[in-house]
Short mmCIF file of C-alpha atoms and ligand atoms in Angstrom, two decimals:
data_model
loop_
_atom_site.label_atom_id
_atom_site.label_comp_id
_atom_site.label_asym_id
_atom_site.label_seq_id
_atom_site.Cartn_x
_atom_site.Cartn_y
_atom_site.Cartn_z
CA UNK A 1 9.86 -70.99 -27.21
CA UNK A 2 7.13 -72.81 -25.04
CA UNK A 3 5.15 -75.56 -26.89
CA UNK A 4 2.55 -74.22 -29.19
CA UNK A 5 -1.07 -75.24 -28.48
CA UNK A 6 -2.99 -76.59 -31.40
CA UNK A 7 -4.89 -73.38 -31.86
CA UNK A 8 -4.52 -69.80 -30.67
CA UNK A 9 -6.82 -67.33 -29.83
CA UNK A 10 -6.02 -63.92 -31.68
CA UNK A 11 -4.76 -62.55 -28.14
CA UNK A 12 -2.39 -65.53 -27.58
CA UNK A 13 -0.92 -65.35 -31.05
CA UNK A 14 -0.33 -61.45 -30.60
CA UNK A 15 1.11 -61.96 -27.38
CA UNK A 16 3.57 -64.89 -28.51
CA UNK A 17 4.69 -62.92 -31.71
CA UNK A 18 5.73 -59.64 -29.46
CA UNK A 19 7.28 -61.92 -26.86
CA UNK A 20 9.62 -64.00 -29.27
CA UNK A 21 10.83 -60.66 -31.35
CA UNK A 22 14.39 -60.67 -31.34
CA UNK A 23 16.04 -57.95 -29.36
CA UNK A 24 18.07 -55.88 -31.91
CA UNK A 25 18.40 -52.09 -32.12
CA UNK A 26 18.64 -50.65 -35.48
CA UNK A 27 21.49 -48.41 -36.17
CA UNK A 28 20.72 -44.63 -35.95
CA UNK A 29 21.31 -41.77 -38.59
CA UNK A 30 20.74 -38.01 -38.73
CA UNK A 31 18.17 -36.57 -41.21
CA UNK A 32 17.13 -33.29 -41.86
CA UNK A 33 14.04 -32.46 -39.94
CA UNK A 34 12.02 -31.89 -43.05
CA UNK A 35 12.65 -35.68 -44.09
CA UNK A 36 12.06 -36.95 -40.56
CA UNK A 37 8.20 -37.44 -40.69
CA UNK A 38 7.22 -40.83 -39.82
CA UNK A 39 10.72 -41.80 -38.73
CA UNK A 40 11.55 -43.22 -35.18
CA UNK A 41 13.64 -41.00 -32.76
CA UNK A 42 16.58 -42.67 -32.04
CA UNK A 43 17.55 -40.65 -28.84
CA UNK A 44 15.87 -38.63 -26.22
CA UNK A 45 15.81 -34.66 -27.38
CA UNK A 46 16.52 -32.31 -24.77
CA UNK A 47 15.40 -28.60 -25.81
CA UNK A 48 18.68 -26.45 -26.53
CA UNK A 49 17.07 -23.18 -25.84
CA UNK A 50 13.79 -21.65 -23.89
CA UNK A 51 10.96 -21.24 -26.01
CA UNK A 52 10.07 -18.28 -26.29
CA UNK A 53 13.46 -16.91 -25.70
CA UNK A 54 12.20 -13.65 -24.29
CA UNK A 55 9.04 -12.27 -22.53
CA UNK A 56 6.74 -12.20 -25.46
CA UNK A 57 3.50 -10.01 -26.08
CA UNK A 58 0.38 -12.48 -26.28
CA UNK A 59 -2.10 -9.68 -27.48
CA UNK A 60 -1.73 -6.58 -29.79
CA UNK A 61 -2.03 -3.93 -27.13
CA UNK A 62 0.04 -1.49 -25.03
CA UNK A 63 2.92 -2.66 -22.66
CA UNK A 64 3.90 -0.74 -19.59
CA UNK A 65 4.82 -1.22 -16.07
CA UNK A 66 1.51 -2.12 -13.70
CA UNK A 67 3.52 -2.16 -10.37
CA UNK A 68 4.67 1.54 -10.82
CA UNK A 69 1.09 2.71 -11.10
CA UNK A 70 -1.97 2.32 -9.36
CA UNK A 71 -4.26 -0.04 -11.33
CA UNK A 72 -7.13 0.08 -8.93
CA UNK A 73 -7.83 3.73 -10.24
CA UNK A 74 -8.53 4.97 -13.56
CA UNK A 75 -5.24 5.61 -15.81
CA UNK A 76 -4.10 7.55 -18.63
CA UNK A 77 -0.34 6.62 -20.03
CA UNK A 78 1.60 8.29 -22.76
CA UNK A 79 2.65 6.37 -25.67
CA UNK A 80 6.14 6.71 -26.28
CA UNK A 81 7.02 4.13 -28.76
CA UNK A 82 6.25 0.82 -30.83
CA UNK A 83 7.52 -2.54 -30.62
CA UNK A 84 6.60 -5.07 -33.70
CA UNK A 85 7.14 -8.94 -34.04
CA UNK A 86 11.04 -9.11 -34.69
CA UNK A 87 11.32 -5.25 -33.98
CA UNK A 88 12.05 -4.73 -30.19
CA UNK A 89 11.49 -1.36 -28.53
CA UNK A 90 14.96 -0.73 -26.98
CA UNK A 91 14.71 2.49 -24.96
CA UNK A 92 13.96 2.88 -21.40
CA UNK A 93 10.26 3.91 -20.26
CA UNK A 94 9.47 6.01 -17.49
CA UNK A 95 6.34 5.88 -15.19
CA UNK A 96 3.25 6.80 -16.55
CA UNK A 97 4.55 5.87 -20.09
CA UNK A 98 3.65 2.96 -22.45
CA UNK A 99 4.46 1.35 -25.77
CA UNK A 100 2.19 0.27 -28.41
CA UNK A 101 3.02 -3.66 -28.96
CA UNK A 102 2.23 -6.40 -31.45
CA UNK A 103 1.37 -9.97 -30.50
CA UNK A 104 4.91 -11.80 -30.68
CA UNK A 105 6.95 -8.63 -30.00
CA UNK A 106 9.66 -8.68 -27.16
CA UNK A 107 8.03 -7.05 -24.10
CA UNK A 108 10.76 -4.63 -22.87
CA UNK A 109 12.27 -5.44 -19.49
CA UNK A 110 10.97 -2.53 -17.57
CA UNK A 111 7.23 -3.67 -18.58
CA UNK A 112 5.30 -6.22 -16.87
CA UNK A 113 1.94 -5.94 -18.54
CA UNK A 114 0.02 -6.02 -21.76
CA UNK A 115 -3.22 -4.61 -22.25
CA UNK A 116 -5.34 -5.52 -25.03
CA UNK A 117 -5.90 -2.96 -27.65
CA UNK A 118 -9.74 -3.57 -27.14
CA UNK A 119 -9.58 -2.70 -23.43
CA UNK A 120 -8.20 0.93 -23.88
CA UNK A 121 -9.61 4.17 -25.69
CA UNK A 122 -7.67 7.14 -26.77
CA UNK A 123 -8.24 10.48 -24.93
CA UNK A 124 -5.69 11.82 -27.94
CA UNK A 125 -3.48 10.53 -30.40
CA UNK A 126 -0.46 10.16 -27.92
CA UNK A 127 -2.27 8.59 -25.18
CA UNK A 128 -4.13 5.75 -23.85
CA UNK A 129 -6.70 5.38 -21.09
CA UNK A 130 -8.28 2.47 -18.93
CA UNK A 131 -10.68 2.21 -16.24
CA UNK A 132 -9.79 0.93 -12.55
CA UNK A 133 -8.92 -2.88 -12.35
CA UNK A 134 -8.61 -3.07 -16.14
CA UNK A 135 -4.93 -4.49 -16.00
CA UNK A 136 -3.20 -6.71 -13.55
CA UNK A 137 0.55 -7.08 -13.47
CA UNK A 138 1.38 -10.03 -15.60
CA UNK A 139 -1.49 -9.84 -18.16
CA UNK A 140 -0.79 -10.88 -21.68
CA UNK A 141 2.84 -11.80 -21.43
CA UNK A 142 4.23 -15.17 -22.36
CA UNK A 143 7.10 -15.60 -20.18
CA UNK A 144 10.61 -16.65 -21.18
CA UNK A 145 10.44 -20.63 -21.46
CA UNK A 146 6.74 -20.79 -21.08
CA UNK A 147 6.50 -23.36 -23.97
CA UNK A 148 9.76 -25.10 -23.46
CA UNK A 149 12.34 -24.76 -20.68
CA UNK A 150 15.88 -25.21 -22.04
CA UNK A 151 17.20 -28.57 -20.92
CA UNK A 152 13.76 -29.98 -20.56
CA UNK A 153 13.18 -33.47 -21.93
CA UNK A 154 10.89 -32.70 -25.05
CA UNK A 155 10.45 -35.93 -26.72
CA UNK A 156 11.55 -39.60 -25.78
CA UNK A 157 13.50 -42.12 -28.02
CA UNK A 158 11.22 -44.30 -29.67
CA UNK A 159 8.91 -41.62 -30.66
CA UNK A 160 7.17 -41.96 -33.94
CA UNK A 161 7.73 -38.47 -35.48
CA UNK A 162 4.26 -36.98 -36.82
CA UNK A 163 3.77 -33.43 -38.09
CA UNK A 164 3.10 -31.94 -34.50
CA UNK A 165 6.76 -33.16 -33.55
CA UNK A 166 8.37 -31.80 -36.56
CA UNK A 167 6.64 -28.44 -35.18
CA UNK A 168 7.84 -28.94 -31.79
CA UNK A 169 11.49 -29.80 -33.05
CA UNK A 170 11.66 -27.08 -35.22
CA UNK A 171 10.27 -24.41 -32.59
CA UNK A 172 13.91 -25.01 -30.78
CA UNK A 173 15.83 -24.82 -33.71
CA UNK A 174 16.53 -28.49 -34.68
CA UNK A 175 17.68 -28.73 -38.11
CA UNK A 176 18.58 -32.42 -37.93
CA UNK A 177 17.11 -35.31 -35.69
CA UNK A 178 18.64 -38.57 -34.95
CA UNK A 179 16.32 -41.22 -36.07
CA UNK A 180 16.57 -45.23 -36.56
CA UNK A 181 17.38 -46.45 -40.15
CA UNK A 182 14.26 -47.66 -41.84
CA UNK A 183 13.48 -50.88 -41.00
CA UNK A 184 13.75 -53.35 -44.23
CA UNK A 185 10.97 -55.73 -45.26
CA UNK A 186 11.04 -58.02 -47.92
CA UNK A 187 7.70 -59.14 -49.41
CA UNK A 188 6.63 -61.90 -52.03
CA UNK A 189 3.75 -63.58 -52.87
CA UNK A 190 3.54 -67.42 -53.65
CA UNK A 191 1.64 -69.28 -55.90
CA UNK A 192 1.52 -70.78 -59.55
CA UNK A 193 -1.67 -69.17 -60.21
CA UNK A 194 -0.59 -65.49 -59.73
CA UNK A 195 0.05 -63.32 -62.65
CA UNK A 196 2.06 -60.06 -62.30
CA UNK A 197 -0.11 -57.04 -63.44
CA UNK A 198 0.66 -55.45 -66.70
CA UNK A 199 0.37 -59.06 -68.29
CA UNK A 200 -2.62 -60.70 -70.02
CA UNK A 201 -4.44 -63.22 -67.55
CA UNK A 202 -4.02 -66.70 -68.86
CA UNK A 203 -6.74 -69.31 -68.10
CA UNK A 204 -6.69 -70.53 -64.47
CA UNK A 205 -4.70 -67.44 -63.29
CA UNK A 206 -5.51 -64.55 -61.22
CA UNK A 207 -3.36 -61.28 -60.63
CA UNK A 208 -1.41 -60.96 -57.71
CA UNK A 209 -3.01 -58.41 -55.40
CA UNK A 210 -1.88 -59.28 -51.95
CA UNK A 211 1.86 -57.54 -52.80
CA UNK A 212 0.00 -54.52 -53.31
CA UNK A 213 -1.81 -54.17 -50.18
CA UNK A 214 1.24 -55.41 -48.26
CA UNK A 215 3.56 -53.07 -49.76
CA UNK A 216 1.29 -50.32 -49.35
CA UNK A 217 0.75 -51.01 -45.88
CA UNK A 218 4.65 -51.36 -45.28
CA UNK A 219 5.33 -48.00 -46.85
CA UNK A 220 2.62 -46.39 -44.73
CA UNK A 221 4.47 -47.85 -41.65
CA UNK A 222 7.73 -45.90 -43.01
CA UNK A 223 9.54 -49.34 -43.90
CA UNK A 224 11.91 -49.89 -46.89
CA UNK A 225 10.09 -52.42 -49.12
CA UNK A 226 12.13 -55.18 -50.94
CA UNK A 227 9.78 -56.33 -53.52
CA UNK A 228 10.63 -59.80 -54.41
CA UNK A 229 7.59 -60.43 -56.73
CA UNK A 230 6.03 -63.87 -57.41
CA UNK A 231 7.63 -67.02 -56.09
CA UNK A 232 6.21 -70.29 -57.71
CA UNK A 233 4.81 -73.35 -55.60
CA UNK A 234 8.19 -74.82 -55.50
CA UNK A 235 10.08 -75.79 -52.64
CA UNK A 236 13.31 -75.20 -54.09
CA UNK A 237 12.23 -71.75 -55.59
CA UNK A 238 10.69 -70.92 -52.38
CA UNK A 239 14.04 -71.87 -50.45
CA UNK A 240 16.20 -69.67 -52.67
CA UNK A 241 13.78 -66.65 -52.26
CA UNK A 242 13.72 -66.98 -48.56
CA UNK A 243 17.51 -67.08 -48.19
CA UNK A 244 17.83 -64.25 -50.52
CA UNK A 245 15.06 -62.16 -48.51
CA UNK A 246 16.92 -63.11 -45.11
CA UNK A 247 20.10 -61.60 -46.47
CA UNK A 248 18.49 -58.31 -47.67
CA UNK A 249 15.89 -57.44 -44.95
CA UNK A 250 15.15 -57.40 -41.41
CA UNK A 251 11.71 -59.09 -41.80
CA UNK A 252 10.18 -61.06 -44.27
CA UNK A 253 6.61 -61.18 -45.15
CA UNK A 254 5.18 -63.86 -47.69
CA UNK A 255 1.48 -64.75 -48.42
CA UNK A 256 -0.11 -68.00 -49.43
CA UNK A 257 1.06 -71.17 -49.39
CA UNK A 258 0.89 -71.73 -45.58
CA UNK A 259 -2.19 -73.76 -45.68
CA UNK A 260 -2.53 -77.63 -45.92
CA UNK A 261 -2.83 -77.94 -49.62
CA UNK A 262 -0.58 -80.23 -51.58
CA UNK A 263 1.12 -77.19 -53.17
CA UNK A 264 1.66 -75.53 -49.77
CA UNK A 265 5.36 -75.60 -49.34
CA UNK A 266 6.11 -72.68 -47.25
CA UNK A 267 5.87 -74.36 -44.10
CA UNK A 268 8.32 -77.20 -44.79
CA UNK A 269 10.89 -74.86 -46.27
CA UNK A 270 10.62 -72.41 -43.37
CA UNK A 271 11.14 -75.15 -41.06
CA UNK A 272 14.43 -76.14 -42.70
CA UNK A 273 15.47 -72.70 -42.68
CA UNK A 274 15.09 -71.79 -39.13
CA UNK A 275 12.88 -71.61 -36.13
CA UNK A 276 9.25 -71.65 -37.63
CA UNK A 277 5.98 -71.78 -35.63
CA UNK A 278 3.16 -72.58 -38.03
CA UNK A 279 -0.15 -71.48 -36.27
CA UNK A 280 -3.64 -71.93 -36.44
CA UNK A 281 -5.36 -68.91 -35.05
CA UNK A 282 -8.90 -69.01 -34.04
CA UNK A 283 -10.03 -66.14 -36.48
CA UNK A 284 -11.72 -65.37 -39.57
CA UNK A 285 -10.55 -64.28 -42.04
CA UNK A 286 -7.17 -65.89 -41.36
CA UNK A 287 -6.58 -68.92 -39.49
CA UNK A 288 -3.22 -70.12 -41.05
CA UNK A 289 -0.06 -68.22 -40.19
CA UNK A 290 3.39 -68.80 -40.11
CA UNK A 291 5.86 -67.13 -37.70
CA UNK A 292 9.30 -67.34 -36.84
CA UNK A 293 12.97 -66.48 -37.81
CA UNK A 294 15.00 -67.55 -40.71
CA UNK A 295 18.77 -68.08 -39.70
CA UNK A 296 21.53 -67.27 -42.16
CA UNK A 297 24.84 -66.97 -40.49
CA UNK A 298 24.68 -65.03 -37.51
CA UNK A 299 21.49 -62.95 -38.85
CA UNK A 300 18.17 -63.43 -37.87
CA UNK A 301 15.33 -62.37 -40.09
CA UNK A 302 11.64 -62.31 -38.54
CA UNK A 303 9.37 -63.92 -40.88
CA UNK A 304 5.86 -63.97 -41.15
CA UNK A 305 3.72 -66.08 -43.61
CA UNK A 306 0.51 -64.85 -44.27
CA UNK A 307 -2.62 -66.68 -45.63
CA UNK A 308 -3.38 -66.29 -49.32
CA UNK A 309 -6.63 -64.68 -49.34
CA UNK A 310 -6.31 -60.96 -49.64
CA UNK A 311 -8.77 -59.98 -46.91
CA UNK A 312 -7.16 -62.56 -44.49
CA UNK A 313 -3.59 -61.32 -45.50
CA UNK A 314 -4.51 -57.71 -44.80
CA UNK A 315 -6.41 -58.68 -41.69
CA UNK A 316 -3.42 -60.67 -40.41
CA UNK A 317 -0.92 -57.75 -41.28
CA UNK A 318 -3.19 -55.50 -39.16
CA UNK A 319 -3.56 -57.40 -35.98
CA UNK A 320 -0.45 -59.37 -35.87
CA UNK A 321 2.44 -58.02 -38.27
CA UNK A 322 2.05 -54.48 -37.69
CA UNK A 323 2.76 -54.17 -34.09
CA UNK A 324 5.75 -56.73 -34.52
CA UNK A 325 7.24 -54.51 -36.96
CA UNK A 326 6.90 -51.23 -34.82
CA UNK A 327 8.85 -53.07 -32.21
CA UNK A 328 11.31 -53.87 -34.49
CA UNK A 329 11.48 -50.24 -35.61
CA UNK A 330 12.24 -48.86 -32.33
CA UNK A 331 8.82 -47.66 -31.17
CA UNK A 332 5.81 -49.00 -29.14
CA UNK A 333 3.13 -51.16 -30.61
CA UNK A 334 -0.13 -49.67 -30.93
CA UNK A 335 -3.46 -50.58 -29.34
CA UNK A 336 -6.15 -48.70 -31.22
CA UNK A 337 -9.66 -48.47 -28.72
CA UNK A 338 -12.60 -50.24 -29.98
CA UNK A 339 -15.55 -48.22 -29.96
CA UNK A 340 -19.32 -49.65 -29.90
CA UNK A 341 -21.78 -49.33 -32.64
CA UNK A 342 -25.39 -50.34 -33.01
CA UNK A 343 -25.59 -53.56 -35.68
CA UNK A 344 -28.08 -52.47 -38.67
CA UNK A 345 -28.17 -55.75 -39.77
CA UNK A 346 -28.11 -59.51 -38.25
CA UNK A 347 -24.78 -60.95 -38.46
CA UNK A 348 -23.81 -64.55 -38.70
CA UNK A 349 -21.02 -65.55 -36.53
CA UNK A 350 -19.75 -68.82 -35.15
CA UNK A 351 -18.53 -69.18 -31.69
CA UNK A 352 -15.00 -70.47 -30.96
CA UNK A 353 -13.43 -67.99 -33.10
CA UNK A 354 -12.92 -64.09 -33.59
CA UNK A 355 -14.23 -62.78 -36.65
CA UNK A 356 -13.10 -59.48 -38.17
CA UNK A 357 -16.01 -58.45 -40.48
CA UNK A 358 -15.95 -55.27 -42.62
CA UNK A 359 -18.43 -52.75 -42.05
CA UNK A 360 -19.27 -49.15 -42.49
CA UNK A 361 -20.55 -46.75 -39.99
CA UNK A 362 -23.24 -44.04 -40.09
CA UNK A 363 -24.85 -41.81 -37.11
CA UNK A 364 -28.54 -42.31 -36.61
CA UNK A 365 -30.45 -40.71 -33.80
CA UNK A 366 -26.97 -39.54 -32.26
CA UNK A 367 -25.42 -43.05 -32.21
CA UNK A 368 -23.19 -44.78 -34.36
CA UNK A 369 -24.31 -47.77 -36.19
CA UNK A 370 -22.66 -50.21 -38.58
CA UNK A 371 -23.68 -52.32 -41.62
CA UNK A 372 -21.69 -55.13 -43.04
CA UNK A 373 -19.89 -54.35 -46.52
CA UNK A 374 -21.89 -57.14 -48.33
CA UNK A 375 -20.25 -60.63 -48.93
CA UNK A 376 -17.66 -61.27 -46.24
CA UNK A 377 -15.77 -63.97 -48.32
CA UNK A 378 -11.88 -63.63 -47.57
CA UNK A 379 -11.12 -63.21 -50.96
CA UNK A 380 -13.32 -60.20 -51.59
CA UNK A 381 -11.48 -57.22 -51.48
CA UNK A 382 -14.18 -54.99 -52.08
CA UNK A 383 -15.29 -55.81 -48.64
CA UNK A 384 -12.30 -53.76 -47.66
CA UNK A 385 -12.48 -51.02 -50.02
CA UNK A 386 -16.11 -50.33 -49.03
CA UNK A 387 -15.38 -50.34 -45.33
CA UNK A 388 -14.56 -47.74 -42.75
CA UNK A 389 -14.26 -50.05 -40.08
CA UNK A 390 -13.45 -53.63 -39.08
CA UNK A 391 -16.07 -55.03 -36.83
CA UNK A 392 -14.40 -57.29 -34.23
CA UNK A 393 -16.55 -60.22 -33.11
CA UNK A 394 -14.94 -62.46 -29.92
CA UNK A 395 -14.88 -65.78 -29.80
CA UNK A 396 -17.48 -66.34 -27.50
CA UNK A 397 -20.03 -64.23 -29.42
CA UNK A 398 -22.55 -66.14 -31.60
CA UNK A 399 -24.96 -64.28 -34.03
CA UNK A 400 -25.76 -60.84 -33.90
CA UNK A 401 -29.18 -59.47 -33.97
CA UNK A 402 -30.22 -55.90 -35.76
CA UNK A 403 -29.88 -53.61 -32.75
CA UNK A 404 -27.14 -55.25 -30.71
CA UNK A 405 -24.04 -53.50 -29.91
CA UNK A 406 -20.75 -54.70 -31.36
CA UNK A 407 -17.21 -53.49 -31.09
CA UNK A 408 -15.63 -51.77 -34.52
CA UNK A 409 -12.07 -50.47 -35.06
CA UNK A 410 -12.19 -47.43 -37.40
CA UNK A 411 -10.14 -48.49 -40.29
CA UNK A 412 -7.97 -45.42 -39.94
CA UNK A 413 -7.02 -46.08 -36.35
CA UNK A 414 -5.68 -49.38 -37.49
CA UNK A 415 -3.64 -48.30 -40.52
P1 LIG B 1 -3.34 -70.32 -50.33
O1 LIG B 1 -3.06 -69.65 -48.95
O2 LIG B 1 -1.82 -70.19 -51.31
O3 LIG B 1 -4.06 -71.67 -50.58
O4 LIG B 1 -4.21 -69.40 -51.19
C1 LIG B 1 -5.58 -69.14 -50.92
C2 LIG B 1 -6.37 -68.08 -51.75
O5 LIG B 1 -5.59 -67.23 -51.70
C3 LIG B 1 -6.41 -68.89 -52.90
O6 LIG B 1 -7.63 -68.78 -53.75
C4 LIG B 1 -5.12 -67.96 -53.85
O7 LIG B 1 -5.59 -68.08 -55.23
C5 LIG B 1 -5.29 -66.94 -53.11
N1 LIG B 1 -3.99 -65.80 -53.20
C6 LIG B 1 -2.95 -66.45 -52.67
N2 LIG B 1 -1.92 -65.36 -52.98
C7 LIG B 1 -2.79 -64.45 -53.68
C8 LIG B 1 -2.42 -63.35 -54.06
N3 LIG B 1 -1.06 -62.78 -53.99
N4 LIG B 1 -3.27 -62.24 -54.81
C9 LIG B 1 -4.46 -62.56 -54.70
N5 LIG B 1 -4.81 -63.83 -54.23
C10 LIG B 1 -4.10 -64.81 -53.67
MG1 LIG B 2 -1.11 -70.93 -52.89
#
């Protein structure tokens, strides 16, 4: 690793993290398609069949051969049969004949056109008639392989499967898909003041909330979470916990203890166990962050030591950890697009650091506006729960006045 500047910009920290991830490919496994939502494809997928596998009617109507009649003149055709979806009509047709056909039914080989039901009239119960130029050869037929050609590359390795991907895979009959195994991530909170939920709060203690934020975020990403609870502010306990985590998981996320307080042991213990960088990032909330690897035997486990304040921990996860985990999972990092909104309030902002303030949006006069969610202290979790976006104020930005444009990331695009 190149020497670390004293304080990194957000962009520098993001780039350094992605550049120093170990190049390790997770083992793959086959899972039933119904259990593959959110998983990462381990192989390119080539279509085993044509979809549709037959020429298929795109409309309810009547199928006939338009090249054997003169469609530039009024026409009348005799109805000689019916084709329903799943029930083909298999007898030959002669010139001047048609069949009634339903959407999704097989178009017989000797037909090349489907005319919509709405475009014909019925001179009697066994005939249809339609005017000159109402039909052209090829109308309303979905040809073999229109959706997907046999042998075509459908999805690339590394794709994170979403419902639409499952639909595509089902459409070619794939019952099982090759995916990478889930990334396992160990999580613990550090701090003597932390009390687990379910216990009465003693004087001077607070409930451990970070772990629930982080576990929720990890589950949403599709990771296997190893919940290691709360670890005291003790170098020995911390060392034990980190060693155990390194054996169990592909990555470790801790919160708290990475600052410069007298009980902030995380740094020294991490340094002892591996190659750890301690960073101060020019951002708020956030700032202190540890990143590196714990070495045990020939195993390398990536470690993120996040700040203790809950808002800082969540923001740091979203802007630094998430993309690193995506890469470790075998998929691509995500770069949500910021959108511009008009600030409905004055915002105090110091230059020289990126600030991630929590906001909520509303439309007014056809434009997107954003307000702050009250007190922006880095411990105030309600500033996150009231928010539908993060307002991202760049380093060189000073105070924002009401009516000024700001860049926001919708919360849903970050999660
Ligand atoms: P630290 O980084 O350990 O100095 O913690 C900074 C602040 O975050 C302190 O006020 C801690 O009490 C608080 N904090 C640390 N860990 C947690 C946690 N897991 N849940 C809620 N607050 C925390
Ligand atoms: Mg602490």
